[in-house]
mmCIF file of C-alpha atoms in Angstrom:
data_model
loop_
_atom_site.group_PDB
_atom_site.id
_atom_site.type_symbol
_atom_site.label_atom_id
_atom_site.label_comp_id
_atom_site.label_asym_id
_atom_site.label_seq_id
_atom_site.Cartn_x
_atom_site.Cartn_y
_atom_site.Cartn_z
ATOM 1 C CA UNK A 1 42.313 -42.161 -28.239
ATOM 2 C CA UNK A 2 40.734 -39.056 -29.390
ATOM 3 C CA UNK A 3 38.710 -36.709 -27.626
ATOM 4 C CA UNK A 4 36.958 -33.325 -27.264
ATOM 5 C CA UNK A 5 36.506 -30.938 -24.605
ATOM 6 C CA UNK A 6 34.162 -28.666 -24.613
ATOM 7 C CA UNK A 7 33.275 -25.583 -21.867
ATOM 8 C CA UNK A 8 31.638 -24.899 -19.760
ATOM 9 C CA UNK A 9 28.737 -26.743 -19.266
ATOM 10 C CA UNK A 10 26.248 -23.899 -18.707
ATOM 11 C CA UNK A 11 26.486 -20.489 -19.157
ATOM 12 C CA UNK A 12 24.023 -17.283 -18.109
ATOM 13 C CA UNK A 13 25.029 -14.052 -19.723
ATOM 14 C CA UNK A 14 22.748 -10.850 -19.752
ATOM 15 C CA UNK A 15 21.746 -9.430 -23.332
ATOM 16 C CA UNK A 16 24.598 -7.313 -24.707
ATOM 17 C CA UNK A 17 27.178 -9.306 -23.224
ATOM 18 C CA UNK A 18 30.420 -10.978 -24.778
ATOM 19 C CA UNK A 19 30.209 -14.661 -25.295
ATOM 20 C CA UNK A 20 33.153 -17.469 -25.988
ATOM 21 C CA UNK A 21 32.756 -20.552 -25.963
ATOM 22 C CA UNK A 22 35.894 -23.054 -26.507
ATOM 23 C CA UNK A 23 36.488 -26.324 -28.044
ATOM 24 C CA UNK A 24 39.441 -28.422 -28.021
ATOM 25 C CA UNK A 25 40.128 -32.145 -29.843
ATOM 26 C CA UNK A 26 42.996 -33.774 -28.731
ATOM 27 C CA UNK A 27 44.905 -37.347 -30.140
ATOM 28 C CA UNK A 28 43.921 -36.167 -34.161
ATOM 29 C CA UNK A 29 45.539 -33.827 -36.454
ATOM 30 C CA UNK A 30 43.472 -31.457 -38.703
ATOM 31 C CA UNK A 31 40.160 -32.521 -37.629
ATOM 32 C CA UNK A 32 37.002 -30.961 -39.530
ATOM 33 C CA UNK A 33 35.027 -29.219 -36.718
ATOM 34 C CA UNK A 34 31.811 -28.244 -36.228
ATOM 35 C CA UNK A 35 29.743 -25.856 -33.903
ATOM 36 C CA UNK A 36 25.870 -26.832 -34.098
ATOM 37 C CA UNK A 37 22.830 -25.122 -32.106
ATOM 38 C CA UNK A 38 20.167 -26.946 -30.671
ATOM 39 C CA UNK A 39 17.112 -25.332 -29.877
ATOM 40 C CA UNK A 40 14.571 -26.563 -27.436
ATOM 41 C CA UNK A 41 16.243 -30.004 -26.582
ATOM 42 C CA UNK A 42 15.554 -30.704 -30.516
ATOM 43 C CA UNK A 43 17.050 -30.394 -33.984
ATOM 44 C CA UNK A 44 20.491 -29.807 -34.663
ATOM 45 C CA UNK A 45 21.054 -26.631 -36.773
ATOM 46 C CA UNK A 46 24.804 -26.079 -38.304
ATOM 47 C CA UNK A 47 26.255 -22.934 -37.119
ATOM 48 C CA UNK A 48 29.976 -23.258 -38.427
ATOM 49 C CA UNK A 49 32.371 -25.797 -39.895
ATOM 50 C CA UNK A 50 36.137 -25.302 -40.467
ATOM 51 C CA UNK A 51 38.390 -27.652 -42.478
ATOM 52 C CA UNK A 52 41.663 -25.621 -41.263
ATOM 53 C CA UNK A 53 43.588 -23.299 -39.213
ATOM 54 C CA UNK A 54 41.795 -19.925 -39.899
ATOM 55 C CA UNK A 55 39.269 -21.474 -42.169
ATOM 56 C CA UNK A 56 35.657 -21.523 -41.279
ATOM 57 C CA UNK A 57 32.234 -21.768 -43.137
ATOM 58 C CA UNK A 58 29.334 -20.045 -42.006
ATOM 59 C CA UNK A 59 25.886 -21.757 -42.433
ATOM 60 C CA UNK A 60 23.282 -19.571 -41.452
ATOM 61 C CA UNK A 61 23.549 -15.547 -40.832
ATOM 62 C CA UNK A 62 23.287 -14.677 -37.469
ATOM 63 C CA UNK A 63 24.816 -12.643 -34.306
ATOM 64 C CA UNK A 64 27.637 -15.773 -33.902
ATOM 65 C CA UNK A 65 31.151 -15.908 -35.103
ATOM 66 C CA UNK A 66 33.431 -18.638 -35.167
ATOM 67 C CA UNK A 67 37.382 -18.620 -35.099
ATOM 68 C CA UNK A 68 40.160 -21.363 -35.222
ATOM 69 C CA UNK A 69 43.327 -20.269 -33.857
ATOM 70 C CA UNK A 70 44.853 -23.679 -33.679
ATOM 71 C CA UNK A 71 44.250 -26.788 -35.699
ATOM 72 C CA UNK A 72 42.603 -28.604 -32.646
ATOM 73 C CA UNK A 73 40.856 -25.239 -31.115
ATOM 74 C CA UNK A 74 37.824 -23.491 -31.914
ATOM 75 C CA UNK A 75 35.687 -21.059 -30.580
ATOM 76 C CA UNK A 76 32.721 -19.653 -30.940
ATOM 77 C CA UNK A 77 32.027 -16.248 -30.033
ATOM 78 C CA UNK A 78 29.416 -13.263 -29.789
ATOM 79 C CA UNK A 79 30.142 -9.350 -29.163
ATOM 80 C CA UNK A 80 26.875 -8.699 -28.242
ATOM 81 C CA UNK A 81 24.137 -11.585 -27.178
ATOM 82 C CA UNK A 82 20.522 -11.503 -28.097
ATOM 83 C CA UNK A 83 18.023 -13.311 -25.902
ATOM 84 C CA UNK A 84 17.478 -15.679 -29.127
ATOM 85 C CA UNK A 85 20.986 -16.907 -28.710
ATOM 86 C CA UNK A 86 19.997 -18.991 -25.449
ATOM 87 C CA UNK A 87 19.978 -22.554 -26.443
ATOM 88 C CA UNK A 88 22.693 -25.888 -26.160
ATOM 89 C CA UNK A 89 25.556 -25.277 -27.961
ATOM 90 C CA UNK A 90 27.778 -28.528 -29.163
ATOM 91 C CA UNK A 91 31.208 -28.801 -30.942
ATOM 92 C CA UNK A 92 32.035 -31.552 -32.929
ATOM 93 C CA UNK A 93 34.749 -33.108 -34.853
ATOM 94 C CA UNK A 94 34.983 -35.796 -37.506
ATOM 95 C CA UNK A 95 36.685 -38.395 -39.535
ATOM 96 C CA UNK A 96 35.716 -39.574 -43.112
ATOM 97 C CA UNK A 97 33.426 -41.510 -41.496
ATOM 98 C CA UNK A 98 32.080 -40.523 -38.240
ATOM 99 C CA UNK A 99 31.506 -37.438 -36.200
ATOM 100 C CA UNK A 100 32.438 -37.324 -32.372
ATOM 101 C CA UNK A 101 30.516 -34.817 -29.917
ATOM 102 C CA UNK A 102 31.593 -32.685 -26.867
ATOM 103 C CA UNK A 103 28.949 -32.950 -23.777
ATOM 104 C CA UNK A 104 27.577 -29.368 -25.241
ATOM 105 C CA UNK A 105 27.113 -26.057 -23.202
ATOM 106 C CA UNK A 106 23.663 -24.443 -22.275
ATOM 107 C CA UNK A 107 23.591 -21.219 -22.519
ATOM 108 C CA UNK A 108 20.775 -19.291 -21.673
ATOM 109 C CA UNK A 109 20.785 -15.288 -22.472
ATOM 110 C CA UNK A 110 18.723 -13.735 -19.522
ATOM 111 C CA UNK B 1 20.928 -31.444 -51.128
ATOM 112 C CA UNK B 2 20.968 -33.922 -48.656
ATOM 113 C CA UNK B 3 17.843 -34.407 -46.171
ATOM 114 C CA UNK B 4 16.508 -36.682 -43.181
ATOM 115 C CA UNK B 5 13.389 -37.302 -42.011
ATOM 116 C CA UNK B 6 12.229 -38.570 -38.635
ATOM 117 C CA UNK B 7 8.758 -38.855 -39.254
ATOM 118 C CA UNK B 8 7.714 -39.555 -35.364
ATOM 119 C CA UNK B 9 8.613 -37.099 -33.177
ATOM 120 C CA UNK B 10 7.505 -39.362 -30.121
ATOM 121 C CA UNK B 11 7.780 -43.370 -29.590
ATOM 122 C CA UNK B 12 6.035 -44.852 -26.551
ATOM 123 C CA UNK B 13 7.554 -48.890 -26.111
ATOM 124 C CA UNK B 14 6.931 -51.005 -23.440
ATOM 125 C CA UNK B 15 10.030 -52.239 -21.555
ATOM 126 C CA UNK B 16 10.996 -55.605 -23.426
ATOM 127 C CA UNK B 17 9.045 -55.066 -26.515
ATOM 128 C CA UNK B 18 10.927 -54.676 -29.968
ATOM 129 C CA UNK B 19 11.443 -50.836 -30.591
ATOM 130 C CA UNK B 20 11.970 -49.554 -34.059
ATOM 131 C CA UNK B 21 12.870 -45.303 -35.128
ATOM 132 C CA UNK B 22 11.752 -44.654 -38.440
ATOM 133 C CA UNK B 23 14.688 -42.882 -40.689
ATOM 134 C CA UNK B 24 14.444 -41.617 -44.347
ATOM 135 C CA UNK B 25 16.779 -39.596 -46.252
ATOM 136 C CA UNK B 26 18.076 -37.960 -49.174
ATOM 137 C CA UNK B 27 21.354 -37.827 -50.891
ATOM 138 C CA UNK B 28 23.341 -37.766 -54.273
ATOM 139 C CA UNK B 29 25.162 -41.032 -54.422
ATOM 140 C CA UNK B 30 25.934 -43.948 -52.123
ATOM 141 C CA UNK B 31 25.372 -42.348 -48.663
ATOM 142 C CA UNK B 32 27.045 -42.913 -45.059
ATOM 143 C CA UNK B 33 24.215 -42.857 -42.580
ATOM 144 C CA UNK B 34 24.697 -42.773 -38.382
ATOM 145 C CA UNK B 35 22.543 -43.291 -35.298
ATOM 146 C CA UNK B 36 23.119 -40.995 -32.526
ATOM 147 C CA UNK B 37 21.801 -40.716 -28.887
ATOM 148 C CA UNK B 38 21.278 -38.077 -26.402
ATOM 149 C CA UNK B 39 21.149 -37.984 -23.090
ATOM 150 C CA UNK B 40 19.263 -34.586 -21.185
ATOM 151 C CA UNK B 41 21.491 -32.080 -21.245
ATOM 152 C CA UNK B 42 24.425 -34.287 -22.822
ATOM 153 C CA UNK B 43 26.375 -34.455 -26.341
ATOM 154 C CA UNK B 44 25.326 -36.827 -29.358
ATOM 155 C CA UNK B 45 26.752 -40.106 -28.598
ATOM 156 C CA UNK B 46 27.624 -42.329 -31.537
ATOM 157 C CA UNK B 47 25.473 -45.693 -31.677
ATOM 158 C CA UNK B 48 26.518 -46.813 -35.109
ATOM 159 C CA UNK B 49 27.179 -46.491 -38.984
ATOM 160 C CA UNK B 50 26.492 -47.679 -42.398
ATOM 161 C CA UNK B 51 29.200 -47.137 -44.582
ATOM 162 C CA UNK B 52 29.266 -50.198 -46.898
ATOM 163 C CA UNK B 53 28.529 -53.804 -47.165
ATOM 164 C CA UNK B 54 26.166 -55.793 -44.962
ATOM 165 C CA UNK B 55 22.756 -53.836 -44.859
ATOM 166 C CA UNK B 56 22.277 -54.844 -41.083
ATOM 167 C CA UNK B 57 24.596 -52.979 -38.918
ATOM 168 C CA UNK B 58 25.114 -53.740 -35.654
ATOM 169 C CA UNK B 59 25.798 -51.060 -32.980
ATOM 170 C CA UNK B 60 26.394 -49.973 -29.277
ATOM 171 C CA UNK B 61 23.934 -51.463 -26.510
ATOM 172 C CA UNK B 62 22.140 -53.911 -28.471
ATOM 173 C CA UNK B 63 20.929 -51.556 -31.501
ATOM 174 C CA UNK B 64 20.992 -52.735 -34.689
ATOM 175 C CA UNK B 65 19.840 -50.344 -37.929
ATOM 176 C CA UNK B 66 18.911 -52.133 -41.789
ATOM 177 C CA UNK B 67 19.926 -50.022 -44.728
ATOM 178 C CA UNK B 68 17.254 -50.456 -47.362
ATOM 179 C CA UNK B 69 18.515 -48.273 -50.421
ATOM 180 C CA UNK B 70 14.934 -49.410 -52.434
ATOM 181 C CA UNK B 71 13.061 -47.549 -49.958
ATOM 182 C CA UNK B 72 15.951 -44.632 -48.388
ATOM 183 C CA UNK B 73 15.120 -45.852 -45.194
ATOM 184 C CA UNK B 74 17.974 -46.723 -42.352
ATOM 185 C CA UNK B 75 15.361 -47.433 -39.278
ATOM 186 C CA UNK B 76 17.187 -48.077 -35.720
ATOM 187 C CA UNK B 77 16.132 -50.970 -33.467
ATOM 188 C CA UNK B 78 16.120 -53.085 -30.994
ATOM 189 C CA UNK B 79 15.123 -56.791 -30.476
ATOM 190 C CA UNK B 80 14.089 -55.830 -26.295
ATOM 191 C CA UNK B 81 13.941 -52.258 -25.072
ATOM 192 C CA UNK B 82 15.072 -51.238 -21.785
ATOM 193 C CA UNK B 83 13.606 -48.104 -19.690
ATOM 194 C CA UNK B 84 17.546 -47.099 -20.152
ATOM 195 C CA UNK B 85 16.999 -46.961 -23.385
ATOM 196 C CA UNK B 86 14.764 -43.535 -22.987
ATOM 197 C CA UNK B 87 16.610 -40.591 -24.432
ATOM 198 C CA UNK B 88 16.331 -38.187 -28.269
ATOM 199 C CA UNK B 89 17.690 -39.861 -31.593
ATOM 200 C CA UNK B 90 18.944 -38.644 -34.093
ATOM 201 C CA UNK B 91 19.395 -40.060 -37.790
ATOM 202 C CA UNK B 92 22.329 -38.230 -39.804
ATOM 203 C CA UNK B 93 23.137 -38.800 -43.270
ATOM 204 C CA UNK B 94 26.774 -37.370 -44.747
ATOM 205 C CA UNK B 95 27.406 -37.971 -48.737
ATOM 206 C CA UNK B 96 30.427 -39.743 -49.625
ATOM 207 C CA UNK B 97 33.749 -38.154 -49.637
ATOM 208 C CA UNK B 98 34.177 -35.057 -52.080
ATOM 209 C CA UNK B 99 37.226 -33.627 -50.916
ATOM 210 C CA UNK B 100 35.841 -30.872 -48.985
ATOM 211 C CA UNK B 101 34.391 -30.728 -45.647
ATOM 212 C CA UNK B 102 31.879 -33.745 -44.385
ATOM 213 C CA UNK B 103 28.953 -31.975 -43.463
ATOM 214 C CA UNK B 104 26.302 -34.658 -41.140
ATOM 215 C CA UNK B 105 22.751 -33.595 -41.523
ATOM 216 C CA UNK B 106 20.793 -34.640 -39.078
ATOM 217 C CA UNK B 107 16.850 -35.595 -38.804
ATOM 218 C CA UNK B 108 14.494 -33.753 -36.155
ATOM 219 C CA UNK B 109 15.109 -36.183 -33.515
ATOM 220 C CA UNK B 110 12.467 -39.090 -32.148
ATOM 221 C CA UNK B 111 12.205 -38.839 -28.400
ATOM 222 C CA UNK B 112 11.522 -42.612 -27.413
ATOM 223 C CA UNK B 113 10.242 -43.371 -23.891
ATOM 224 C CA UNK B 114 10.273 -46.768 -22.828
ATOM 225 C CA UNK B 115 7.638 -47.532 -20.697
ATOM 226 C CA UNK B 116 8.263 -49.852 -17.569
#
């Protein structure tokens, strides 16, 4: 069966700091992924989508980056946080038909 | 473009009353629309989909949702609700397969609080 790790669960990091987060899918080939943002327990904004190895889509400009090293890996990352970035972060993958969730990380920028 | 709209952010039920969540969207086409649930400080779990056929779908722990293309409404419910059932919503709506990338958009979320 497939499924998708996601970590960790909760993350402080000072302003200015690095950030990566990781995601992995495992028991599916060339999954679309997804990272979305979701502000104050709330709506889910799309960050990033990739349909490939080294492919990724950017939906909204902002201090985030997204990579795909692998076809079931990918990361999200920051060189330099802003308190803004705080929020839950969750990675998802999907079929045609369906998307699947990881258990999301909170990350709060102090 | 493709839109959602949760138009109650909050739904108060009393435990064993029928609950409904409102859902309208947007989309070019024949859509594929999804229920999802979340837990506090938890991923989206996956409650269930309309894809084709029967305009009643049912889903995980006793949901059921009723596409109604007329009116671009796919409204969750629930014969009996259960304080369990307490937790955020979300509606998603994803346009039929183009060849590139599925992209879900998702409503606002409805926070529903079942009431014992």
């Amino acid at each position: 069966s497939q499924t998708i790790h996601q970590w960790p669960a909760t993350l402080v990091q000072p302003v200015g700091s690095p950030l990566s987060l990781e995601c992995t899918v495992e028991g599916t080939s060339n999954p679309n992924l997804y990272w979305y943002r979701q502000a104050a327990g709330r709506g889910l904004q799309l960050l990033f989508y990739s349909v490939g190895i080294g492919q990724i889509s950017s939906e909204v400009p902002q201090n985030l980056s997204a990579s795909r090293p692998q076809d079931r890996q990918f990361i999200l990352s920051s060189k330099k946080l802003l308190l803004s970035d705080s929020g839950f972060y969750l990675c998802a993958w999907s079929t045609n038909t369906e998307a699947f969730f990881g258990q999301g990380t909170r990350l709060t920028v102090v | 473009a493709q839109s959602v709209a949760q138009p109650e952010d909050q739904v108060n039920v009393a435990e064993g009353n029928p609950l409904t969540v409102k859902c309208t969207y947007s989309v070019s086409g024949n859509p594929y629309l999804f229920w999802y649930v979340q837990y506090p400080n938890r991923g989206l779990q996956f409650l269930l989909k309309y894809i084709t056929g029967d305009n009643l779908v049912k889903g995980s722990y006793g949901f059921e949702a009723e596409f109604n293309k007329s009116q671009t409404s796919f409204h969750l419910k629930k014969p009996s609700a259960l304080v369990s059932d307490s937790a955020l919503y979300f509606c998603a709506v994803s346009p039929p397969v183009s060849g590139s990338a599925r992209q879900l958009t998702f409503g606002s979320g409805t926070q529903l609080t079942v009431l014992p």
